[in-house]
Short mmCIF file of C-alpha atoms and ligand atoms in Angstrom, two decimals:
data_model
loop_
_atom_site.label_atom_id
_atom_site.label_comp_id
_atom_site.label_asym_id
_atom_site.label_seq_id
_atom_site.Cartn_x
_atom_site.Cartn_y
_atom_site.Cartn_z
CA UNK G 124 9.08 -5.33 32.97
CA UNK G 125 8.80 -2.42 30.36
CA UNK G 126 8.52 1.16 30.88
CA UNK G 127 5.23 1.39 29.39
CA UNK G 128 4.03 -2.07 31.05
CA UNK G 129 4.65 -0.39 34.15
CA UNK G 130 2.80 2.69 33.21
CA UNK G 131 -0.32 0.84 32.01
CA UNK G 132 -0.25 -0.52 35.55
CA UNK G 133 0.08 2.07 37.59
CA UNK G 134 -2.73 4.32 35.53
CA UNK G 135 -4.75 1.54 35.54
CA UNK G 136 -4.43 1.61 39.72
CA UNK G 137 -4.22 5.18 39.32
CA UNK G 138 -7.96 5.11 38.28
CA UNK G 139 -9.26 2.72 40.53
CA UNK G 140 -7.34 3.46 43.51
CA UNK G 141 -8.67 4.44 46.86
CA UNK G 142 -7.50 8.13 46.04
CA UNK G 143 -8.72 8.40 42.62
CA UNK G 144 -12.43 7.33 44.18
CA UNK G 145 -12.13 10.02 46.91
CA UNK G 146 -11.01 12.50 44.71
CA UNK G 147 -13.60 12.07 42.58
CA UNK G 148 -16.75 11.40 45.06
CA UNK G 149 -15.49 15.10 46.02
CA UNK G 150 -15.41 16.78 42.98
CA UNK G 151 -18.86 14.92 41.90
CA UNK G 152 -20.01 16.52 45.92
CA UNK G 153 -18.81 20.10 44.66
CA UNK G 154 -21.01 20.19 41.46
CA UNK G 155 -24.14 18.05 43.44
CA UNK G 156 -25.82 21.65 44.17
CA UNK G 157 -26.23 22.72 40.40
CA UNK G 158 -27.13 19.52 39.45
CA UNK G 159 -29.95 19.63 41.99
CA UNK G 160 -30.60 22.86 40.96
CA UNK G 161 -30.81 21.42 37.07
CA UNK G 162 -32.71 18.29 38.20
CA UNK G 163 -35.32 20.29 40.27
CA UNK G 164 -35.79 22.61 37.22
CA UNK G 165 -36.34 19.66 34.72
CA UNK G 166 -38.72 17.88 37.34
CA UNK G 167 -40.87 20.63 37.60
CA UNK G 168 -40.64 20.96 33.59
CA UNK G 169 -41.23 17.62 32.13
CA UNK G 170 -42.19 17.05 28.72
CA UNK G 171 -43.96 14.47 26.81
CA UNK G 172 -42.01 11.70 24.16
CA UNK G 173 -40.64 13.55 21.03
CA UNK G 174 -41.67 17.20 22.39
CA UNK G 175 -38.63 17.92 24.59
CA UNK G 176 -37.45 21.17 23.28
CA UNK G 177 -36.58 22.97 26.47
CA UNK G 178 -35.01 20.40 28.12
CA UNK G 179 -32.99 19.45 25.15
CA UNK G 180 -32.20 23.18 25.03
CA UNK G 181 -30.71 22.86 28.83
CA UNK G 182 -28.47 20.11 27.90
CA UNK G 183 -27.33 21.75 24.91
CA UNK G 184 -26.27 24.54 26.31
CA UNK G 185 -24.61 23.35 29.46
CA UNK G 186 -22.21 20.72 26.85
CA UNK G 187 -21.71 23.65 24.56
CA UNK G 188 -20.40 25.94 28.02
CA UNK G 189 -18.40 22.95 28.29
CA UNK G 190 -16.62 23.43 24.97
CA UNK G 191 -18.58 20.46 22.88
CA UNK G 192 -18.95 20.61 19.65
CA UNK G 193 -23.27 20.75 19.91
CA UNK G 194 -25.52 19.84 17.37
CA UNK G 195 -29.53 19.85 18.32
CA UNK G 196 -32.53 18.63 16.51
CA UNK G 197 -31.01 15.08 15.87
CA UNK G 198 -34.05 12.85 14.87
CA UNK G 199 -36.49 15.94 16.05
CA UNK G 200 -35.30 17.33 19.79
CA UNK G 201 -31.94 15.13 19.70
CA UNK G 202 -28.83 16.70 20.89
CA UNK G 203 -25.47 15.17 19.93
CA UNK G 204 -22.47 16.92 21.62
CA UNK G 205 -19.02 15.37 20.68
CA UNK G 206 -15.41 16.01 22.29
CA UNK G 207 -12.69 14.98 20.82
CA UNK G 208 -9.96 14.33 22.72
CA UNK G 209 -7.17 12.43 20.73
CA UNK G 210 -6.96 8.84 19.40
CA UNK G 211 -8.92 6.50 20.37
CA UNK G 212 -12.32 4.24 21.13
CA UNK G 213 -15.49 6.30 20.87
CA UNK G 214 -18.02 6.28 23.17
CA UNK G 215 -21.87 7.16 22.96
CA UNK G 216 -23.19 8.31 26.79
CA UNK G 217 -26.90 8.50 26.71
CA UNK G 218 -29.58 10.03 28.42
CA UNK G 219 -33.58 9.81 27.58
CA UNK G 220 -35.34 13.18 27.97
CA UNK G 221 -39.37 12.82 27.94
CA UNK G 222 -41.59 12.50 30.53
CA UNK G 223 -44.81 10.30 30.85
CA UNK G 224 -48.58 11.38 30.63
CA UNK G 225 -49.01 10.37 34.44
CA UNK G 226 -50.77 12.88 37.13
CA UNK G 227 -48.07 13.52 39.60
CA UNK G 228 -48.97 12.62 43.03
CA UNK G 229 -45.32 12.65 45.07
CA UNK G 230 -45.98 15.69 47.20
CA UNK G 231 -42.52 16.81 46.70
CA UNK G 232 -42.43 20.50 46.76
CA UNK G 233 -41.19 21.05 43.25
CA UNK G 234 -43.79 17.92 41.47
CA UNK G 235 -44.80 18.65 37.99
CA UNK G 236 -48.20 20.54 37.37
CA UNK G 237 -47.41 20.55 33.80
CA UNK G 238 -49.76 19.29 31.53
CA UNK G 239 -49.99 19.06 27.47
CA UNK G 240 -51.02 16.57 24.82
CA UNK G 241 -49.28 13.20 23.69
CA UNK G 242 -48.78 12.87 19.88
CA UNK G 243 -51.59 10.68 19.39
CA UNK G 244 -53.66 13.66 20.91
CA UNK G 245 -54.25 13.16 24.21
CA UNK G 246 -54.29 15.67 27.45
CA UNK G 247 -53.01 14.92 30.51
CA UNK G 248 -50.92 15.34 32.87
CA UNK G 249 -47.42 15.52 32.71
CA UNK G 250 -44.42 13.67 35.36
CA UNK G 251 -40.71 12.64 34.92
CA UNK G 252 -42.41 9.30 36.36
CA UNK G 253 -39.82 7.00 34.65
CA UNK G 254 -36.66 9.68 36.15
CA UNK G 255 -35.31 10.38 32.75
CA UNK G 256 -34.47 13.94 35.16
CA UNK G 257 -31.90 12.01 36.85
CA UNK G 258 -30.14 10.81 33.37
CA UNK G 259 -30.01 14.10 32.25
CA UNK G 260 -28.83 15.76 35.65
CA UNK G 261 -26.11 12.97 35.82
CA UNK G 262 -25.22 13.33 31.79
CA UNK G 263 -24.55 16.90 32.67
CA UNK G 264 -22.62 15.77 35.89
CA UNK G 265 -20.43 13.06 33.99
CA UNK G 266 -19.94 15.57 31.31
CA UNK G 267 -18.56 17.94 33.37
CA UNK G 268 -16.29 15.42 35.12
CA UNK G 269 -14.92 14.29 31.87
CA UNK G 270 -14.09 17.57 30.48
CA UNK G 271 -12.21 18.55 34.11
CA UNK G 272 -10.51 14.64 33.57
CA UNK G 273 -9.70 15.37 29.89
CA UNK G 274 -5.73 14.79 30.39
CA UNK G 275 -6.52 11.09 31.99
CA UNK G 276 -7.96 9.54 28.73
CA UNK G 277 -7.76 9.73 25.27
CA UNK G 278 -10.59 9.20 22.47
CA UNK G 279 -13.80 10.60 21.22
CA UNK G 280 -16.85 11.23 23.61
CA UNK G 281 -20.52 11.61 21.73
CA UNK G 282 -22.89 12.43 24.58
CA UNK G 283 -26.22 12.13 23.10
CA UNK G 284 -29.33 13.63 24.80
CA UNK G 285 -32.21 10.98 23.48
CA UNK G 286 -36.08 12.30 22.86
CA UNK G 287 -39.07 9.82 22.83
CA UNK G 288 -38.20 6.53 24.79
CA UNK G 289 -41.51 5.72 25.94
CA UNK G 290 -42.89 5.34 22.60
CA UNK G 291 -40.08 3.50 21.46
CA UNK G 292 -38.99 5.95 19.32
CA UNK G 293 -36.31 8.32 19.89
CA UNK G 294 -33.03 6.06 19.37
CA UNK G 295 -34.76 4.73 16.09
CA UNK G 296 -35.07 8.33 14.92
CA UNK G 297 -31.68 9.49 16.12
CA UNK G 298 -30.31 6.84 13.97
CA UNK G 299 -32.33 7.66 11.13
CA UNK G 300 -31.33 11.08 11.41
CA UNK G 301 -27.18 9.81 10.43
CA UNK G 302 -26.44 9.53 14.21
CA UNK G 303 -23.80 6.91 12.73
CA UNK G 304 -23.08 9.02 9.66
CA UNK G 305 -23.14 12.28 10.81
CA UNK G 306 -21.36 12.13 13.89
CA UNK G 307 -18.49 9.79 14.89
CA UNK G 308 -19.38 5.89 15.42
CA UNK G 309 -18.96 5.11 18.37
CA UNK G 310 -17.54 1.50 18.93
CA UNK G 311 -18.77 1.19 22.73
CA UNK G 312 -21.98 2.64 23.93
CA UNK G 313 -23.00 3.31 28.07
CA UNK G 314 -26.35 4.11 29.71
CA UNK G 315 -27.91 4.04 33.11
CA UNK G 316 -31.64 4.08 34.01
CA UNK G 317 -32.78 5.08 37.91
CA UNK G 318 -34.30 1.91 39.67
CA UNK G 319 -37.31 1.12 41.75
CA UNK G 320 -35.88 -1.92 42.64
CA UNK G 321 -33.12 -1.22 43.93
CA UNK G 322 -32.24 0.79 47.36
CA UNK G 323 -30.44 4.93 46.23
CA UNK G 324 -26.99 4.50 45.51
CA UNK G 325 -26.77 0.77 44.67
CA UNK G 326 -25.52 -0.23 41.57
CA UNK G 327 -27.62 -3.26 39.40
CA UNK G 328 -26.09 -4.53 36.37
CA UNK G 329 -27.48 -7.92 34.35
CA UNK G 330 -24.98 -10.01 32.33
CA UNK G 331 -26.72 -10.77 28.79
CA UNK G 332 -29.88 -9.61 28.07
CA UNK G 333 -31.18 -7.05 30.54
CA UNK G 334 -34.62 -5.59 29.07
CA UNK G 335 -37.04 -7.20 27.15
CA UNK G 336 -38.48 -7.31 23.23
CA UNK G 337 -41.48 -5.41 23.83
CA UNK G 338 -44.47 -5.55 21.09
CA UNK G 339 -47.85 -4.06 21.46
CA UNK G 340 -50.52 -6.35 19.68
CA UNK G 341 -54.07 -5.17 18.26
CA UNK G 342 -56.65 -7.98 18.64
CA UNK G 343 -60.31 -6.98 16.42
CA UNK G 344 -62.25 -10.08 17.47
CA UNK G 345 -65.24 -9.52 15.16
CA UNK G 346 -68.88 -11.10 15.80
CA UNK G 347 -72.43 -10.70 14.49
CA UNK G 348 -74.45 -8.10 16.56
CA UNK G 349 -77.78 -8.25 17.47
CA UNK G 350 -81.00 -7.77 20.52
CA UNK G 351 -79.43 -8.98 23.37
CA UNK G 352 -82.72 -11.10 24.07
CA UNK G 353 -82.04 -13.40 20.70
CA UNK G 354 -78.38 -14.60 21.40
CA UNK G 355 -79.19 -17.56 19.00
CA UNK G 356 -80.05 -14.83 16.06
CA UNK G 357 -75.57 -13.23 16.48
CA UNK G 358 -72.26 -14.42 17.34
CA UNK G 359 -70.77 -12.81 20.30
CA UNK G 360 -67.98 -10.65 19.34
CA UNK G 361 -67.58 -10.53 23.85
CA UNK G 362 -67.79 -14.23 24.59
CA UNK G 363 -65.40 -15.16 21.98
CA UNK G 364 -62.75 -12.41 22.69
CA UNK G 365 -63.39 -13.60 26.73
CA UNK G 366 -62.10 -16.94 25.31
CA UNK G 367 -59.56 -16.03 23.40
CA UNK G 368 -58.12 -13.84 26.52
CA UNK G 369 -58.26 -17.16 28.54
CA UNK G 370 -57.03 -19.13 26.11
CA UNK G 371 -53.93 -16.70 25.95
CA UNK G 372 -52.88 -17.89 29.23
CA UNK G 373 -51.86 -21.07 28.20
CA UNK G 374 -49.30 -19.39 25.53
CA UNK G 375 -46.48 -19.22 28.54
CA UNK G 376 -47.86 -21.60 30.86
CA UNK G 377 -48.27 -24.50 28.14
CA UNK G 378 -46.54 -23.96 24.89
CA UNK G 379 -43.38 -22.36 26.04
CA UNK G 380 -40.39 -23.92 27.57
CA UNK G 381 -40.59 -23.35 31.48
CA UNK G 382 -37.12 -21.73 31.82
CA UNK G 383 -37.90 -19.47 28.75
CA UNK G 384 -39.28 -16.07 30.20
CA UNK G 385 -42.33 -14.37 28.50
CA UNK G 386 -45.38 -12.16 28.87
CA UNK G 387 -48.56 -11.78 27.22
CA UNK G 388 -50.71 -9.34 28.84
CA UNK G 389 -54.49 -8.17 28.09
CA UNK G 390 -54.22 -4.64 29.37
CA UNK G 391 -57.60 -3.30 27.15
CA UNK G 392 -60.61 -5.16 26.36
CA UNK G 393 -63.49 -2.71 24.67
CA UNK G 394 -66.69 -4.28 23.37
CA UNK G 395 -70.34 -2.97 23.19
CA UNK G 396 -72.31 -0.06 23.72
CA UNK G 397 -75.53 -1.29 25.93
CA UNK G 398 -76.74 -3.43 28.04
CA UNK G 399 -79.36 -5.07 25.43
CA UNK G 400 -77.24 -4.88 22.15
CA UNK G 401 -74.76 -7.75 21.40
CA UNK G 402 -72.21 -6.25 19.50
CA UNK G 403 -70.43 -6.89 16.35
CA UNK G 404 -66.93 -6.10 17.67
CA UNK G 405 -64.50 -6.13 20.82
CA UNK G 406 -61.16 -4.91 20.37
CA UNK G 407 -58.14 -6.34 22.90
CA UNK G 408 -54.76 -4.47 23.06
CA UNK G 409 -52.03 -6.64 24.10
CA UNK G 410 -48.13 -6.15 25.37
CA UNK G 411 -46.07 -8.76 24.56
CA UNK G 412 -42.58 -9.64 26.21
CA UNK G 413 -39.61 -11.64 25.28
CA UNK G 414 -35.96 -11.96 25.54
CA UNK G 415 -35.03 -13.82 21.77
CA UNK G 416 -36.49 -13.69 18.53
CA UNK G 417 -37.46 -17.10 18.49
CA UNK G 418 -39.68 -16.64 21.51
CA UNK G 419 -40.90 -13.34 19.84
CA UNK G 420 -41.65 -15.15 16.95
CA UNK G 421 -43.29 -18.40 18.99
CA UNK G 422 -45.69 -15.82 20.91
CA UNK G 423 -46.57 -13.71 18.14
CA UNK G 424 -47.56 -16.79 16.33
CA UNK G 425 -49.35 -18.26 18.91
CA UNK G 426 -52.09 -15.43 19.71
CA UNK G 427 -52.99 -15.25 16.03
CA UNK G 428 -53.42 -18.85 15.90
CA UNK G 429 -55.46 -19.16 18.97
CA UNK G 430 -57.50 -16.02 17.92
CA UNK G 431 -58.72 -17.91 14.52
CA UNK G 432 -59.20 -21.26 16.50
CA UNK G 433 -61.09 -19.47 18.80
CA UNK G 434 -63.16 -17.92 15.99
CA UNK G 435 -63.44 -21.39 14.51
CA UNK G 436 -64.71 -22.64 17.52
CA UNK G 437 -67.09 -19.96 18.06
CA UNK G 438 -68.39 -20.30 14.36
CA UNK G 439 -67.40 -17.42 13.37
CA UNK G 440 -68.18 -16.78 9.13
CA UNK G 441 -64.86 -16.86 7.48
CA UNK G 442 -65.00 -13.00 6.74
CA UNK G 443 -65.35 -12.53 9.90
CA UNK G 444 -61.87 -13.91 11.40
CA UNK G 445 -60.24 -12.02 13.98
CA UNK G 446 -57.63 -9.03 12.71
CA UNK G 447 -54.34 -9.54 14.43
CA UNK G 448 -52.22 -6.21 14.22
CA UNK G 449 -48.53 -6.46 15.62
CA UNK G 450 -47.51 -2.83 15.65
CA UNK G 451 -44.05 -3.33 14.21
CA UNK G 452 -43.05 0.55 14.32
CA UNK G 453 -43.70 0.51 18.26
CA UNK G 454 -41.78 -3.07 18.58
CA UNK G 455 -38.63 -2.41 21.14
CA UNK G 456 -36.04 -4.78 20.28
CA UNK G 457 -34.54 -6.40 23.69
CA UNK G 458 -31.31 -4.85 25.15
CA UNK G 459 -28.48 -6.85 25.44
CA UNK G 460 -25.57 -5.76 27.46
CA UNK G 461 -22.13 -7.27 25.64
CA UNK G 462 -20.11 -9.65 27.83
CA UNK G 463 -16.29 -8.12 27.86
CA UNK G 464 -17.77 -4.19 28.25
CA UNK G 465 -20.04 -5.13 31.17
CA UNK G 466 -17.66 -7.69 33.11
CA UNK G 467 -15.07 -5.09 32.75
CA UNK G 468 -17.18 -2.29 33.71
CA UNK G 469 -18.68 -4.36 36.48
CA UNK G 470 -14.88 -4.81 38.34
CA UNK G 471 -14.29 -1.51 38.03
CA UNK G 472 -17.49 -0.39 39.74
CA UNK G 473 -16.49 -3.27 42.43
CA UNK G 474 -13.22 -1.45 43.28
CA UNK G 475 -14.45 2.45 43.20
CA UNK G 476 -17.69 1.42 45.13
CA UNK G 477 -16.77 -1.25 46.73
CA UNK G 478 -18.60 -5.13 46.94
CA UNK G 479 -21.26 -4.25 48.77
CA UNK G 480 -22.35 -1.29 46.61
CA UNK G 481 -22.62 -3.33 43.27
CA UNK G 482 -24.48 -6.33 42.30
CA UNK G 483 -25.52 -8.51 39.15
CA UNK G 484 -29.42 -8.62 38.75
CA UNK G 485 -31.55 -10.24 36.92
CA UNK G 486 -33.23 -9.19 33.65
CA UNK G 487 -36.74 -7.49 33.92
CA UNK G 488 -39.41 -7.49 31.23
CA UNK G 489 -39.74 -3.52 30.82
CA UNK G 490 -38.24 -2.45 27.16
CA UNK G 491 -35.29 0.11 26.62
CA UNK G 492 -35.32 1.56 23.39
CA UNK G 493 -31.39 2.03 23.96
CA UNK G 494 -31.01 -1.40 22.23
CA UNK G 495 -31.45 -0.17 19.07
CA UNK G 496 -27.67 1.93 19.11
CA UNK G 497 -26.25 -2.11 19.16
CA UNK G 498 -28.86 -3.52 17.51
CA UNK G 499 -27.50 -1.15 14.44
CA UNK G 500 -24.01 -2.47 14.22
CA UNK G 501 -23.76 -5.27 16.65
CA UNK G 502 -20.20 -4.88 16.48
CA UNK G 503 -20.88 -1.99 19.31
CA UNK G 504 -19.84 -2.95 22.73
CA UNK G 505 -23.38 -1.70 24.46
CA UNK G 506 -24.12 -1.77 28.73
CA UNK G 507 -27.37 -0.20 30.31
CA UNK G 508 -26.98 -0.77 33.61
CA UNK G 509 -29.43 0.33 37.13
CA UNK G 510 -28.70 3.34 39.80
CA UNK G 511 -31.01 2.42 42.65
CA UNK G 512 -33.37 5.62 43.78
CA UNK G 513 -35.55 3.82 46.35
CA UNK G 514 -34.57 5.96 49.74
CA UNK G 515 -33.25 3.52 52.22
CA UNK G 516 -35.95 4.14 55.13
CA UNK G 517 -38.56 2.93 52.51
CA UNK G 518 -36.74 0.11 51.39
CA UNK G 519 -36.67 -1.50 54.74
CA UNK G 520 -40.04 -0.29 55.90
CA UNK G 521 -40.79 -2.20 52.74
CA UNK G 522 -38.33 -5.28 53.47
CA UNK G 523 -37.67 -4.48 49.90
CA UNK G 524 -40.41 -6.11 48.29
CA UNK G 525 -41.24 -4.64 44.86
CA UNK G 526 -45.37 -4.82 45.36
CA UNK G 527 -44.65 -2.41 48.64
CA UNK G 528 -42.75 0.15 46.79
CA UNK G 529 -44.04 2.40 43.97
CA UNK G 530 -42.88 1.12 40.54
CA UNK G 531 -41.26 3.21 37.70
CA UNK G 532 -43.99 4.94 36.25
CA UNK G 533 -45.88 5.32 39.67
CA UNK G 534 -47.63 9.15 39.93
CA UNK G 535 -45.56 7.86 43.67
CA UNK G 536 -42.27 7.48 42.49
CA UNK G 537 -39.87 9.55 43.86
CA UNK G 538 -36.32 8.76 43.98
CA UNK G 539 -33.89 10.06 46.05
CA UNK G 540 -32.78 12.10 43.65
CA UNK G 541 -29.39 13.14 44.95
CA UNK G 542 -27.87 9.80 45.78
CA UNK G 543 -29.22 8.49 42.24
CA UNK G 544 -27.39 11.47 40.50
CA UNK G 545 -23.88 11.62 42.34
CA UNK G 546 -23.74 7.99 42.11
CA UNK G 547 -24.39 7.78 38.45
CA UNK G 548 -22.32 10.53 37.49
CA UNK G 549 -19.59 9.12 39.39
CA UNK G 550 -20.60 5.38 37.68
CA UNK G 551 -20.80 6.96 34.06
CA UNK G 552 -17.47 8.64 34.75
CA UNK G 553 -15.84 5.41 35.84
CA UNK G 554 -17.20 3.20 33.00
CA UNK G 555 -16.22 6.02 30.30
CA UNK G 556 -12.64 5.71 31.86
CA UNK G 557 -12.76 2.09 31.65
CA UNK G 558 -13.37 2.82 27.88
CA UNK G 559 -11.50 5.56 26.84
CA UNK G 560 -8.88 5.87 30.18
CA UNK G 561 -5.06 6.64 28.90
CA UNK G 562 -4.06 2.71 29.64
ZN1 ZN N 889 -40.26 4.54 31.35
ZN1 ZN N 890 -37.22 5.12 31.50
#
């Protein structure tokens, strides 16, 4: 055996000993009380996608204390803060910032009373409902680690502090904004989002893809209005688009392959003005789910082709078809976590937590708009993985089932905070080492 084969292996057990987790569950313990401090602060101050100014300004100053080099107002509130730290991989940490236009009803004693108004104008509101307050705590907790750490590995760290998930936006306009030109590429990329699925301090990973291609669909399903007392005189703009909404149901059940996985959800359906007037339009607004283009493709396909049957059907006048609008600038690609980054990340989350801590779990159908920092040069090694938030108590008053629990995005959901943010910043600390760890 060589000197330096024998080095590899002992840092290597150096980083995943029993020691090495100890040491640094402590030092994550030491710096839990400003991060509660920071997350309490941010909780109580969300903001909405693509306006996060002050809590962009928060992270930007705590990296730039730390001695990165800080650049803000990357693809609008965007922070980038690189450290470089010798040869090496690079790797992108990200955290989402915004909030969600949701009335917070928690109780907790520092909930959000905020309120403002969404880019497309409208007032509500205002809750870190999806806990994008725990990836920002825990960016500023794994930052800090690394920085202490900075003699045990060797490379280039971008943490990025991402505005405007919700809408699907942010990572698009980070990128837009040279992310990949300005800054350095990275050539692996790490992310964690809080889970309502899964019981605080558990760690959920999927192998493949993990999120779903999300679209959002307009349906105009235009009629011929007229007195509600001479049906025979219109064409029902209502009737057909109820068709067309029940004839959607047979897109996954019929016409897609049973162990292919999609949604096609009516979540709007506006028609009318009175009780005596048949209209001459309804408008549907659809969200559509996939995992491949194909399917994307196959469902996209479908709706407008039952839409015009439907029409047909209904006898609808040729200039009167149905408008099908995909709304390609809100489409979130799917996320895909890359085999060799997440096995490998996934053992080494197996030895500092230990089995029964960590677990592979299946896909869901929400979107992630961190796809898009692969999706741009899929040579990127890319892994989003889960931090569960549900408080145990509830979990097993709940026997764990999902429709018992409040859901990400619930005006309910309140993690338990702590245990989500010392276990992720210990989990983004050990996955950067994996990375970028002096082996
Ligand atoms: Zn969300
Ligand atoms: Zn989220």
């Amino acid at each position: 055996m060589t000197r330096t084969m024998l080095a590899v292996m002992l840092s290597v057990s150096a980083m995943t000993s029993p020691a090495f987790a100890q040491q640094l569950g402590q030092a994550v313990r030491q710096d839990l009380p400003e991060l509660m401090a920071l997350y309490r602060d941010l909780h109580q101050h969300p903001e909405l996608s693509m306006q996060e100014m002050r809590s962009a300004g928060l992270l930007a100053a705590e990296a730039r204390e730390l001695g990165f080099d800080v650049t803000a107002g990357v693809g609008g509130t965007g922070v980038v803060a690189v450290l470089r730290n010798g040869s090496g991989p690079t790797l992108l940490l990200r955290a989402d910032m915004d909030a969600l236009p949701v009335e917070e009803q928690t109780g907790l004693p520092f909930a959000s009373r905020a309120r403002g108004t969404s880019l497309a104008g409208v007032e509500s509101g205002i809750m870190h409902a999806c806990g994008h307050d725990t990836h920002m705590a825990a960016w500023v907790g794994a930052a800090r680690r690394l920085v202490a750490m900075r003699d045990q590995w060797s490379g280039t760290l971008v943490m990025i502090a991402q505005p405007g998930e919700e809408i699907g936006r942010g990572a698009v306009a980070m990128l837009d904004d040279g992310l990949y030109i300005r800054f350095p590429k990275p050539t692996h990329a790490i992310a964690f989002h809080d889970s309502a699925s899964l019981p605080a301090g558990m760690i959920g990973y999927s192998v493949g893809p993990a999120l779903a291609n999300v679209d959002s669909v307009d349906l105009a399903v235009r009629g011929v209005g007229g007195h509600g007392a001479y049906p025979h005189t219109t064409r029902d703009p209502i009737v057909l688009a109820s068709r067309i909404v029940t004839t959607l149901q047979t897109l996954v059940s019929r016409e897609l392959n049973p162990l292919d996985s999609a949604v096609v959800t009516v979540g709007s359906f506006q028609g009318g003005t009175k009780h005596n007037i048949i209209s001459d339009e309804a408008r549907l607004q659809l969200t559509v789910r996939s995992y491949t283009p194909e399917i994307r493709r196959q469902l996209l396909d479908g709706i407008a082709r039952i839409a015009r049957g439907e029409a047909i059907a209904a006898g609808i006048p040729d200039e009167r078809m149905p408008v099908v609008t995909v709304r390609e600038a809100e489409f979130t690609p799917a996320t895909v976590n890359t085999d060799a980054l997440t096995q490998s990340t996934a053992a080494r989350f197996r030895q500092h937590f230990g089995e029964a801590r960590v677990r592979q779990v299946p896909p869901v159908m929400a979107g992630e708009d961190f796809s898009r920092y692969h999706l741009a040069d899929p040579a990127i090694e890319s892994l989003i993985f889960w931090v569960g938030g549900v408080p145990q108590a509830r979990w097993d008053e709940a026997d764990g089932d999902p429709a018992r629990l409040p859901s990400l995005h619930s005006p309910f959901w309140a993690p338990e905070a702590d245990t989500v943010i010392a276990t992720a910043t210990e989990a983004m600390v050990v996955a950067a080492l994996g990375v970028l760890g002096r082996n």
